[in-house]
Coordinates of C-alpha atoms and ligand atoms in Angstrom, one line a residue:
M1 CA -26.4 18.5 -17.3
K2 CA -29.6 19.6 -15.5
Q3 CA -30.2 17.9 -12.2
S4 CA -33.8 17.5 -13.1
M5 CA -32.7 15.2 -15.9
T6 CA -30.1 13.1 -14.1
L7 CA -29.9 10.7 -11.0
I8 CA -28.2 12.0 -7.9
P9 CA -30.0 10.4 -5.0
T10 CA -28.3 12.2 -2.1
L11 CA -29.1 10.9 1.4
R12 CA -29.9 12.8 4.5
E13 CA -28.3 10.2 6.8
I14 CA -25.0 8.4 6.7
P15 CA -25.6 4.7 5.9
A16 CA -25.0 2.7 9.1
D17 CA -22.8 -0.1 7.6
A18 CA -20.4 2.3 6.0
E19 CA -17.4 2.5 8.3
V20 CA -15.0 4.8 6.4
K21 CA -15.4 8.4 5.1
S22 CA -15.1 7.5 1.4
H23 CA -17.7 4.7 1.6
Q24 CA -20.1 6.9 3.6
L25 CA -19.8 9.9 1.3
L26 CA -19.9 8.1 -2.0
L27 CA -23.2 6.5 -0.9
K28 CA -24.6 9.7 0.8
A29 CA -23.7 11.9 -2.2
G30 CA -25.3 9.5 -4.7
F31 CA -22.2 8.5 -6.5
M32 CA -22.7 4.7 -6.0
R33 CA -25.1 2.1 -4.6
Q34 CA -24.4 -1.4 -3.3
N35 CA -26.0 -4.3 -5.2
A36 CA -24.5 -7.1 -3.1
S37 CA -21.6 -7.4 -0.6
G38 CA -18.6 -5.9 -2.4
V39 CA -20.6 -5.3 -5.6
Y40 CA -21.5 -1.7 -6.6
S41 CA -23.3 0.3 -9.2
F42 CA -21.6 3.5 -10.3
L43 CA -24.4 6.1 -10.5
P44 CA -23.9 9.0 -13.0
L45 CA -21.6 11.1 -10.8
G46 CA -19.5 8.1 -9.8
K47 CA -19.2 7.0 -13.4
R48 CA -18.0 10.4 -14.5
V49 CA -15.2 10.4 -11.8
L50 CA -14.3 6.8 -12.8
Q51 CA -14.1 7.9 -16.4
K52 CA -11.8 10.9 -15.5
V53 CA -9.4 8.5 -13.6
E54 CA -9.5 6.0 -16.5
N55 CA -8.7 8.8 -19.0
I56 CA -5.7 9.9 -16.9
V57 CA -4.5 6.3 -16.8
R58 CA -4.9 5.9 -20.6
E59 CA -3.0 9.1 -21.3
E60 CA -0.1 8.1 -19.1
M61 CA 0.0 4.5 -20.3
D62 CA -0.2 5.6 -24.0
G63 CA 2.6 8.1 -23.1
A64 CA 4.7 5.2 -22.0
D65 CA 4.2 3.4 -25.3
A66 CA 1.8 0.8 -23.9
V67 CA -1.1 -0.3 -26.2
E68 CA -4.6 -0.8 -25.1
L69 CA -6.6 -3.9 -25.8
L70 CA -9.5 -5.6 -24.2
M71 CA -9.5 -9.2 -22.9
P72 CA -12.5 -11.3 -21.8
A73 CA -13.6 -11.7 -18.2
L74 CA -14.6 -15.3 -19.0
Q75 CA -11.4 -17.3 -18.9
Q76 CA -11.2 -21.0 -19.9
A77 CA -10.0 -23.2 -17.0
E78 CA -7.5 -24.9 -19.3
L79 CA -5.4 -21.7 -19.3
W80 CA -5.2 -21.6 -15.5
Q81 CA -4.5 -25.3 -15.5
E82 CA -1.5 -24.7 -17.8
S83 CA -0.1 -22.1 -15.4
G84 CA -1.0 -24.3 -12.4
R85 CA -3.0 -21.6 -10.7
W86 CA -6.3 -23.4 -11.2
Y87 CA -5.1 -25.6 -8.4
T88 CA -3.4 -23.1 -6.2
Y89 CA -6.1 -20.5 -5.9
G90 CA -9.0 -21.2 -3.6
P91 CA -12.5 -19.8 -3.2
E92 CA -11.2 -16.3 -4.1
L93 CA -11.1 -17.3 -7.7
M94 CA -14.7 -17.2 -9.0
R95 CA -15.4 -20.3 -11.2
L96 CA -18.5 -21.3 -13.2
R97 CA -19.6 -23.8 -15.9
D98 CA -21.1 -22.9 -19.2
R99 CA -24.2 -24.6 -20.8
N100 CA -21.9 -27.4 -22.1
D101 CA -20.6 -27.9 -18.6
R102 CA -17.2 -26.5 -19.5
E103 CA -15.3 -24.8 -16.7
F104 CA -14.4 -21.1 -16.6
A105 CA -12.9 -18.6 -14.2
L106 CA -14.2 -15.0 -13.9
G107 CA -11.0 -13.0 -14.5
A108 CA -9.3 -12.0 -11.3
T109 CA -6.2 -11.0 -13.4
H110 CA -5.1 -11.8 -16.9
E111 CA -1.5 -13.2 -16.9
E112 CA -2.8 -16.5 -18.4
V113 CA -5.0 -14.9 -21.0
I114 CA -2.4 -12.4 -22.2
T115 CA 0.4 -14.9 -22.2
S116 CA -1.6 -17.3 -24.4
L117 CA -2.5 -14.5 -26.7
V118 CA 1.1 -13.3 -27.2
R119 CA 2.3 -16.9 -27.4
D120 CA 0.1 -17.4 -30.5
E121 CA 0.8 -14.0 -32.1
V122 CA 4.4 -13.1 -31.4
K123 CA 7.3 -15.3 -32.7
S124 CA 10.2 -13.1 -33.3
Y125 CA 12.5 -10.9 -31.1
K126 CA 11.9 -8.2 -33.6
K127 CA 8.4 -7.8 -32.2
L128 CA 9.7 -7.2 -28.6
P129 CA 9.4 -5.3 -26.4
L130 CA 5.6 -5.2 -26.4
T131 CA 3.5 -3.6 -23.6
L132 CA -0.3 -4.3 -23.7
Y133 CA -2.9 -3.0 -21.2
Q134 CA -6.6 -3.0 -20.6
I135 CA -9.0 -1.3 -18.3
Q136 CA -11.5 -4.0 -17.3
T137 CA -13.7 -5.5 -14.6
K138 CA -12.0 -8.0 -12.3
F139 CA -13.7 -10.5 -10.0
R140 CA -12.2 -11.7 -6.7
D141 CA -14.4 -13.4 -4.1
E142 CA -12.9 -11.6 -1.1
K143 CA -13.6 -13.3 2.2
R144 CA -14.4 -10.0 3.9
P145 CA -15.3 -7.2 1.4
R146 CA -15.3 -3.9 3.2
F147 CA -14.8 -0.2 3.0
G148 CA -16.9 0.1 -0.2
L149 CA -14.8 0.3 -3.3
L150 CA -11.6 -0.1 -1.3
R151 CA -12.1 -3.9 -1.1
G152 CA -14.8 -5.1 -3.5
R153 CA -15.5 -8.4 -5.2
E154 CA -16.0 -6.8 -8.6
F155 CA -13.8 -3.9 -9.4
I156 CA -12.2 -2.0 -12.2
M157 CA -8.4 -2.6 -12.8
K158 CA -6.0 -1.3 -15.3
D159 CA -3.7 -4.3 -15.9
A160 CA -0.7 -4.2 -18.2
Y161 CA 1.7 -6.9 -19.3
S162 CA 5.1 -6.4 -21.0
F163 CA 7.1 -8.9 -23.0
H164 CA 10.9 -8.7 -23.5
S165 CA 13.8 -10.5 -25.0
S166 CA 16.2 -9.2 -22.3
K167 CA 16.3 -8.1 -18.6
E168 CA 17.6 -4.7 -19.7
S169 CA 14.5 -4.2 -21.8
L170 CA 12.3 -5.2 -18.9
D171 CA 14.1 -2.8 -16.6
E172 CA 13.6 0.0 -19.1
V173 CA 9.9 -0.5 -19.4
Y174 CA 9.5 -1.1 -15.7
K175 CA 11.1 2.3 -15.1
K176 CA 8.9 4.0 -17.7
L177 CA 5.7 2.6 -16.2
F178 CA 7.0 3.4 -12.7
Q179 CA 7.1 7.0 -13.8
A180 CA 3.7 6.8 -15.6
Y181 CA 2.2 5.5 -12.3
S182 CA 3.7 8.4 -10.3
N183 CA 2.2 10.8 -12.9
V184 CA -1.2 9.1 -12.6
F185 CA -1.4 9.4 -8.9
S186 CA 0.0 12.9 -8.8
R187 CA -2.6 14.0 -11.4
C188 CA -5.3 12.4 -9.2
G189 CA -4.1 14.7 -6.4
L190 CA -3.1 11.7 -4.2
N191 CA -0.4 11.8 -1.5
F192 CA 1.3 8.5 -2.3
R193 CA 4.6 6.6 -1.8
A194 CA 6.2 4.0 -4.1
V195 CA 7.3 1.3 -1.7
I196 CA 9.5 -1.8 -2.1
A197 CA 7.0 -4.7 -1.9
D198 CA 7.1 -8.5 -1.7
S199 CA 6.6 -10.2 -5.0
G200 CA 4.9 -13.1 -3.1
A201 CA 3.4 -15.8 -5.3
M202 CA 4.0 -13.7 -8.4
G203 CA 7.5 -15.1 -8.9
G204 CA 9.6 -12.2 -10.2
K205 CA 12.0 -10.3 -7.9
D206 CA 11.7 -6.6 -8.2
T207 CA 8.3 -5.2 -7.3
H208 CA 6.9 -1.9 -6.0
E209 CA 3.5 -1.0 -4.6
F210 CA 2.1 2.5 -4.9
M211 CA 0.5 3.3 -1.5
V212 CA -1.8 6.2 -0.7
L213 CA -1.1 7.3 2.9
S214 CA -4.3 6.9 4.9
D215 CA -5.1 5.8 8.5
I216 CA -7.6 3.3 7.2
G217 CA -5.1 1.7 4.9
E218 CA -4.8 -2.1 5.3
D219 CA -1.0 -2.1 4.6
T220 CA 1.7 -0.8 6.8
I221 CA 4.6 1.1 5.2
A222 CA 8.0 1.3 6.9
Y223 CA 9.7 4.5 5.8
S224 CA 12.9 6.4 6.8
D225 CA 12.5 9.6 8.6
T226 CA 15.3 11.2 6.6
S227 CA 15.7 9.5 3.2
N228 CA 13.0 8.4 0.7
Y229 CA 13.4 4.8 1.6
A230 CA 9.9 3.2 1.9
A231 CA 9.0 -0.5 2.0
N232 CA 5.9 -2.6 2.7
I233 CA 6.5 -3.8 6.3
E234 CA 6.2 -7.4 5.0
M235 CA 9.3 -6.8 2.9
A236 CA 11.5 -4.3 4.8
P237 CA 14.8 -6.1 5.5
I238 CA 16.6 -5.8 8.9
V239 CA 20.1 -4.5 8.5
M240 CA 21.3 -4.1 12.0
E241 CA 24.1 -5.9 13.9
Y242 CA 23.1 -7.5 17.2
K243 CA 25.6 -6.9 19.9
R244 CA 26.1 -10.0 22.1
S245 CA 26.7 -9.3 25.8
S246 CA 30.1 -10.3 27.2
E247 CA 28.7 -11.9 30.4
A248 CA 29.9 -15.4 31.2
L249 CA 27.6 -18.3 30.1
K250 CA 25.7 -19.6 33.2
E251 CA 24.4 -23.1 33.9
M252 CA 21.0 -23.7 32.3
D253 CA 18.3 -24.3 34.8
K254 CA 14.5 -25.2 34.8
V255 CA 12.2 -23.0 36.8
K256 CA 8.5 -23.3 37.7
T257 CA 6.4 -20.7 36.0
E258 CA 3.1 -21.8 37.5
N259 CA 0.8 -19.1 36.2
Q260 CA 2.9 -17.3 33.7
K261 CA 1.9 -18.0 30.1
T262 CA 2.5 -14.8 28.0
I263 CA 5.8 -13.3 27.2
E264 CA 4.8 -10.3 29.5
E265 CA 4.0 -12.6 32.4
V266 CA 7.2 -14.7 32.1
A267 CA 9.4 -11.6 31.7
G268 CA 7.8 -10.0 34.7
F269 CA 7.9 -13.1 36.9
L270 CA 11.6 -13.9 36.0
E271 CA 12.5 -10.2 35.9
V272 CA 14.1 -10.5 32.5
S273 CA 13.8 -8.0 29.6
H274 CA 12.0 -9.0 26.4
E275 CA 15.4 -8.9 24.6
N276 CA 16.5 -11.8 26.7
L277 CA 13.5 -14.0 26.0
I278 CA 13.4 -16.4 23.1
K279 CA 9.9 -16.7 21.7
S280 CA 9.1 -20.0 19.9
L281 CA 6.2 -20.3 17.4
L282 CA 5.2 -23.5 15.5
F283 CA 4.3 -22.9 11.8
K284 CA 2.8 -25.2 9.3
V285 CA 4.9 -24.7 6.2
D286 CA 3.2 -26.4 3.2
D287 CA 2.8 -29.9 4.7
Q288 CA 5.5 -29.8 7.4
Y289 CA 6.0 -28.1 10.8
V290 CA 8.8 -25.6 11.5
L291 CA 9.7 -24.1 14.9
V292 CA 10.5 -20.4 14.4
L293 CA 12.4 -18.5 17.1
V294 CA 12.5 -14.8 17.5
R295 CA 13.6 -12.5 20.3
G296 CA 10.9 -11.7 22.8
D297 CA 10.5 -8.1 21.6
H298 CA 10.2 -9.1 17.9
E299 CA 7.4 -10.6 15.8
V300 CA 7.8 -13.4 13.1
N301 CA 7.4 -12.0 9.6
D302 CA 5.4 -14.8 7.9
V303 CA 6.2 -13.4 4.4
K304 CA 9.9 -13.5 5.0
L305 CA 9.5 -17.0 6.4
K306 CA 7.5 -18.1 3.3
N307 CA 10.2 -16.6 1.0
L308 CA 13.1 -18.1 2.9
L309 CA 11.5 -21.6 2.8
E310 CA 10.1 -21.0 -0.7
A311 CA 6.8 -22.3 0.6
G312 CA 3.4 -22.2 -1.1
S313 CA 1.6 -21.7 2.2
V314 CA 2.7 -20.6 5.7
E315 CA 0.2 -20.7 8.6
L316 CA 0.7 -20.4 12.4
A317 CA -0.1 -23.8 13.9
S318 CA -3.1 -23.9 16.1
A319 CA -2.8 -24.6 19.8
E320 CA -4.2 -28.1 19.2
E321 CA -1.6 -28.8 16.4
T322 CA 1.2 -27.6 18.7
K323 CA 0.1 -29.8 21.5
T324 CA -0.1 -32.8 19.1
V325 CA 3.2 -32.2 17.4
L326 CA 5.3 -31.0 20.4
S327 CA 3.1 -32.4 23.2
C328 CA 3.2 -29.2 25.1
P329 CA 1.0 -26.0 25.3
V330 CA 1.9 -23.0 23.2
G331 CA 2.9 -21.0 26.3
S332 CA 5.7 -23.4 27.2
L333 CA 7.2 -23.9 23.7
G334 CA 11.0 -23.8 23.4
P335 CA 13.8 -25.2 21.1
V336 CA 15.8 -27.2 23.7
S337 CA 16.0 -30.9 22.7
V338 CA 13.4 -30.5 20.0
T339 CA 14.0 -33.0 17.2
E340 CA 10.6 -33.6 15.8
V341 CA 10.6 -30.4 13.7
R342 CA 13.0 -28.1 11.9
I343 CA 14.2 -25.1 13.8
V344 CA 14.9 -21.7 12.1
A345 CA 15.6 -18.5 14.0
D346 CA 15.9 -14.8 13.4
H347 CA 19.4 -13.4 13.6
A348 CA 18.7 -11.6 16.8
V349 CA 18.3 -14.9 18.6
E350 CA 21.9 -15.9 17.9
A351 CA 23.1 -12.9 20.1
V352 CA 21.0 -13.9 23.1
V353 CA 23.2 -14.8 26.1
N354 CA 21.8 -16.6 29.2
G355 CA 18.3 -16.2 27.8
V356 CA 14.9 -17.6 28.8
C357 CA 12.7 -19.9 26.8
G358 CA 9.9 -22.4 27.2
A359 CA 10.9 -25.8 28.7
N360 CA 8.4 -27.7 26.5
E361 CA 6.7 -28.7 29.7
E362 CA 3.6 -27.0 31.0
H363 CA 4.4 -24.4 33.8
Y364 CA 8.2 -24.6 33.2
H365 CA 10.8 -22.4 31.5
F366 CA 14.5 -22.7 31.1
I367 CA 16.8 -19.8 32.2
N368 CA 20.4 -19.2 31.2
V369 CA 19.8 -20.7 27.8
N370 CA 22.5 -20.2 25.2
P371 CA 22.0 -20.9 21.5
G372 CA 24.6 -23.2 20.1
R373 CA 25.3 -24.7 23.5
D374 CA 21.7 -25.7 24.6
F375 CA 20.0 -25.9 21.3
N376 CA 20.8 -26.0 17.6
V377 CA 19.2 -23.9 14.9
E378 CA 19.2 -25.3 11.3
Q379 CA 19.4 -21.7 9.8
Y380 CA 19.6 -18.2 11.1
A381 CA 17.9 -15.6 8.8
D382 CA 16.1 -12.2 8.7
L383 CA 12.7 -13.5 9.9
R384 CA 11.3 -10.6 11.9
F385 CA 9.1 -7.6 11.1
I386 CA 10.9 -4.3 11.1
K387 CA 10.0 -2.1 14.1
E388 CA 9.6 1.7 14.4
G389 CA 13.0 3.1 15.5
D390 CA 15.0 0.4 13.8
P391 CA 17.7 1.8 11.5
S392 CA 16.5 2.3 7.9
P393 CA 17.7 -0.4 5.6
D394 CA 19.2 2.2 3.3
G395 CA 21.5 3.3 6.1
S396 CA 20.0 6.7 6.6
G397 CA 17.6 7.6 9.3
T398 CA 15.3 5.5 11.4
I399 CA 12.1 3.7 10.5
V400 CA 8.6 5.2 11.0
F401 CA 5.3 3.4 10.2
A402 CA 2.4 4.7 8.2
K403 CA -0.8 3.1 7.0
G404 CA -1.4 2.9 3.2
I405 CA -4.0 1.9 0.7
E406 CA -2.4 0.0 -2.2
V407 CA -3.6 1.6 -5.5
G408 CA -0.9 0.3 -7.8
H409 CA 1.5 -2.6 -8.0
V410 CA 4.3 -3.2 -10.6
F411 CA 6.1 -6.6 -10.9
K412 CA 9.1 -8.0 -12.7
L413 CA 7.7 -11.4 -13.5
G414 CA 10.6 -13.0 -15.3
T415 CA 9.6 -16.2 -17.1
R416 CA 7.3 -17.6 -14.6
Y417 CA 4.3 -17.6 -17.0
S418 CA 6.1 -17.8 -20.4
E419 CA 7.9 -21.0 -19.3
A420 CA 4.7 -22.5 -17.7
M421 CA 2.8 -21.7 -20.9
N422 CA 5.6 -22.1 -23.5
A423 CA 5.4 -18.5 -24.7
T424 CA 8.7 -18.4 -26.6
Y425 CA 10.2 -16.2 -29.4
L426 CA 13.1 -16.9 -31.8
D427 CA 16.1 -14.7 -30.8
E428 CA 18.6 -13.2 -33.3
N429 CA 20.3 -16.6 -33.6
G430 CA 17.1 -18.3 -34.4
K431 CA 17.1 -19.9 -31.0
S432 CA 13.8 -20.4 -29.1
Q433 CA 13.7 -18.4 -25.8
P434 CA 11.0 -17.8 -23.2
M435 CA 9.7 -14.3 -23.1
I436 CA 10.7 -12.2 -20.1
M437 CA 7.6 -10.5 -18.6
G438 CA 6.5 -7.7 -16.4
C439 CA 3.0 -6.9 -15.1
Y440 CA 1.6 -3.7 -13.8
G441 CA -1.8 -3.0 -12.1
I442 CA -3.7 0.1 -11.0
G443 CA -6.9 -0.3 -8.9
V444 CA -9.0 2.3 -10.9
S445 CA -12.2 2.1 -8.8
R446 CA -10.1 1.8 -5.6
T447 CA -8.3 5.0 -6.7
V448 CA -11.7 6.8 -6.9
A449 CA -12.3 5.8 -3.3
A450 CA -8.8 6.7 -2.2
V451 CA -9.3 10.3 -3.6
A452 CA -12.6 10.5 -1.8
E453 CA -10.8 9.4 1.4
Q454 CA -8.2 12.1 1.1
Y455 CA -10.5 14.9 -0.2
N456 CA -13.5 15.6 2.1
D457 CA -14.6 17.8 4.9
E458 CA -17.4 18.1 7.4
N459 CA -19.8 19.1 4.6
G460 CA -19.0 16.3 2.1
L461 CA -16.7 15.6 -0.8
V462 CA -14.1 18.1 -2.1
W463 CA -13.0 16.8 -5.6
P464 CA -9.7 17.9 -7.1
A465 CA -10.6 19.8 -10.3
N466 CA -8.8 17.1 -12.4
I467 CA -11.2 14.3 -11.6
A468 CA -14.4 16.1 -10.3
P469 CA -17.5 14.8 -12.1
Y470 CA -18.2 18.3 -13.3
Q471 CA -16.2 21.5 -13.0
L472 CA -19.1 23.9 -12.1
H473 CA -22.2 23.7 -10.0
L474 CA -24.8 26.3 -11.2
I475 CA -27.5 27.0 -8.7
A476 CA -30.4 29.5 -8.8
V477 CA -31.5 30.3 -5.3
N478 CA -35.1 30.6 -6.4
M479 CA -36.2 29.1 -9.7
K480 CA -39.6 30.6 -9.3
D481 CA -38.1 34.1 -9.5
E482 CA -38.3 34.9 -13.3
T483 CA -35.1 37.0 -13.3
Q484 CA -33.0 34.4 -11.5
A485 CA -34.4 31.5 -13.6
Q486 CA -33.7 33.4 -16.8
L487 CA -30.1 34.4 -15.9
A488 CA -29.4 30.9 -14.7
N489 CA -30.6 29.4 -18.0
E490 CA -28.6 31.9 -20.0
L491 CA -25.4 31.2 -18.0
Y492 CA -26.0 27.5 -18.3
K493 CA -26.1 27.7 -22.2
E494 CA -23.2 30.3 -22.3
L495 CA -20.9 28.2 -20.1
Q496 CA -21.7 25.0 -21.9
G497 CA -20.8 26.9 -25.1
E498 CA -17.5 27.8 -23.5
R499 CA -16.9 24.0 -23.0
F500 CA -17.2 24.0 -19.2
E501 CA -18.4 20.8 -17.6
I502 CA -21.4 22.2 -15.7
L503 CA -24.1 20.7 -13.5
F504 CA -27.2 22.9 -13.3
D505 CA -29.4 22.5 -10.2
D506 CA -32.7 23.5 -11.8
R507 CA -34.8 21.7 -9.2
Q508 CA -37.7 23.4 -7.5
E509 CA -36.0 22.8 -4.1
R510 CA -35.5 25.0 -1.0
P511 CA -32.1 26.9 -1.3
G512 CA -30.8 25.2 1.9
V513 CA -31.3 21.7 0.3
K514 CA -29.5 22.8 -2.9
F515 CA -26.6 24.3 -1.0
A516 CA -26.2 21.3 1.3
D517 CA -26.4 18.9 -1.7
S518 CA -23.8 21.0 -3.6
D519 CA -21.4 20.9 -0.7
L520 CA -21.9 17.1 -0.4
I521 CA -21.3 16.4 -4.1
G522 CA -18.2 18.6 -3.9
L523 CA -17.7 20.1 -7.3
P524 CA -14.8 22.6 -7.4
L525 CA -16.7 25.8 -8.1
R526 CA -20.3 26.8 -7.4
I527 CA -22.0 29.7 -9.2
T528 CA -25.0 31.1 -7.3
V529 CA -27.6 33.2 -9.1
G530 CA -29.4 35.1 -6.4
K531 CA -30.9 38.5 -5.5
K532 CA -28.3 40.4 -7.6
A533 CA -29.4 38.6 -10.7
S534 CA -31.1 41.8 -11.9
E535 CA -27.6 43.5 -11.9
G536 CA -26.1 40.6 -13.7
I537 CA -24.0 39.8 -10.7
V538 CA -23.5 36.2 -9.5
E539 CA -21.5 34.6 -6.6
V540 CA -18.7 32.2 -7.2
K541 CA -17.7 29.9 -4.3
V542 CA -14.5 27.8 -4.2
R543 CA -15.6 24.5 -2.6
K544 CA -12.1 23.7 -1.1
T545 CA -11.6 27.1 0.7
G546 CA -15.1 28.4 1.0
E547 CA -13.9 31.6 -0.5
V548 CA -16.8 33.6 -2.2
T549 CA -16.4 36.3 -4.8
E550 CA -19.1 38.4 -6.7
V551 CA -18.5 38.3 -10.4
N552 CA -20.3 40.2 -13.2
R553 CA -21.7 37.8 -15.8
S554 CA -19.6 39.5 -18.5
E555 CA -16.3 38.3 -16.7
L556 CA -17.7 35.0 -15.5
A557 CA -16.2 32.6 -18.1
G558 CA -12.7 34.2 -17.9
T559 CA -12.8 34.3 -14.0
L560 CA -13.9 30.6 -13.8
A561 CA -11.2 29.5 -16.3
S562 CA -8.4 31.1 -14.3
M563 CA -9.8 29.9 -11.0
L564 CA -9.9 26.3 -12.3
K565 CA -6.3 26.5 -13.2
S566 CA -5.3 27.5 -9.6
I567 CA -7.3 25.0 -7.5
Ligands
9G3_601 C1 -6.3 -14.8 -8.5 C2 -7.1 -14.3 -7.4 C3 -6.6 -13.2 -6.7 C4 -5.4 -12.6 -7.1 C5 -4.6 -13.2 -8.1 C6 -5.1 -14.3 -8.8 C7 -3.7 -11.0 -6.7 C8 -3.4 -12.6 -8.5 C9 -1.7 -10.8 -8.0 C10 -1.9 -10.0 -9.3 C11 -0.6 -9.6 -9.9 C12 -0.8 -8.6 -11.0 C13 -1.7 -8.1 -13.2 C14 -1.9 -6.7 -12.8 C15 -1.0 -6.3 -11.6 C16 -1.1 -7.3 -10.5 N1 -4.9 -11.6 -6.3 N2 -3.0 -11.5 -7.7 O1 -2.7 -13.0 -9.4 F1 -6.9 -15.8 -9.2 CL1 -8.6 -15.0 -7.0 O2 -3.0 -9.8 -9.7 N3 -1.7 -9.0 -12.0

């Protein structure tokens, strides 16, 4: 492709509202442009990278015996009413009415559509297992779109759905797709981890997220410093025993804590360690209130709380709500003689001896509080976030945190949708059974941004050869110089003939501008036709290392081919 024929509007300045590298560079290098908040156009270079990622996804999905189809983005409300999700999703689900005033959703995901399709077309166990996938635009009206393609409101997802007549069959396909996902992200050159994730509202049990390690990731991964254990921090279970001190139980007493509100202040004033404090937080769980207790040095894990109570929604109660429900300010909350709400506690609380907690009276705390003697807990459970330094749940090593960008997510759904939507098959005994399902997503446009996030330097993008928009960037230092222009045009034709993907900067621009744009766009190899054109000698520069070699035009194709294999 000649640059005089395409559209690569590089910018001199970094756009002000772009906060992260990938967002800045994809805009600056002319790969994409924003249309609206969280809504982007892929310009020609961006589209080519997207295409490369999609092709890798297709190859790996087809290699795992999945079959591609294409479902509509316009989804009838009736389907979402059947699954119940029409009522449980809020403003994030984009809804519209057609000319006959019929209601539709713009597809945020396709469990309902695919289940209704398979329900109608598959009746016998002989047709199972069946794994279908699509690569398609999704719509989710994010409250705070940000970081460019990393959190958009319209994005490209590969979503796959598998249907089974047994759990073993689901496990088999899950494993195959798990491997396919690892292949996809490895081939994209990404440094990723598969982490145990929380299935959340998706129902099924087993689920993993594929996380690209990045400081700007929104998710926190808890991983072992010695084994390959890795889990989303929301999910990581605590597997440690809490030792209870052998000191004698003391008389509970109420003390004035005039100006101490926070855990820090109370601990400092009463000279107790955080491990000896009991923190009480009031949560609104669906339509009831629950008092949750954790040790002073721990934090409540709302996802574990939600899963324990099998709740639809879990929200920390506001200060006003707390005042209304327990008639005391948040800073003085405690479990002693609380009867208005349920009390659940993290296991660590059970081992507190002669602890401190709020006295449910402003400016007062209790000391020498002992669970079981001074207050009751309806249920002890693992309700806290894992911390760095905690023992790894798999028993080897200790936990370290890292930030991650979720680029893939695989779920074992079970029969959550097939039962809700009556997607059944006749088993070998002619008995009607609900299909067992799995679902598997890759954020394709998000993957493009994740690669840009991991592959850049002070001069711009540095694409891995596998997914670069083109393999070669051909530049003539001076297109007005007859010899240079002629050699450049000849090489352009020759290398295209050799099936290289080549971008030819044939613009009448100053060399400095061309070289700066070339570094910014980040193609793997640059061929410069310059003053040695008359000797048939060109320069080849590796973008990643900056290494430059002079090559005679007669060896150019062979040299380029071997260089592309090794970068
Ligand atoms: C919605 C909206 C947002 C959503 C969903 C539904 C996330 C929703 C979870 C999934 C699960 C899997 C198939 C591919 C892999 C992921 N955000 N999820 O279901 F209506 Cl507005 O999408 N779906």
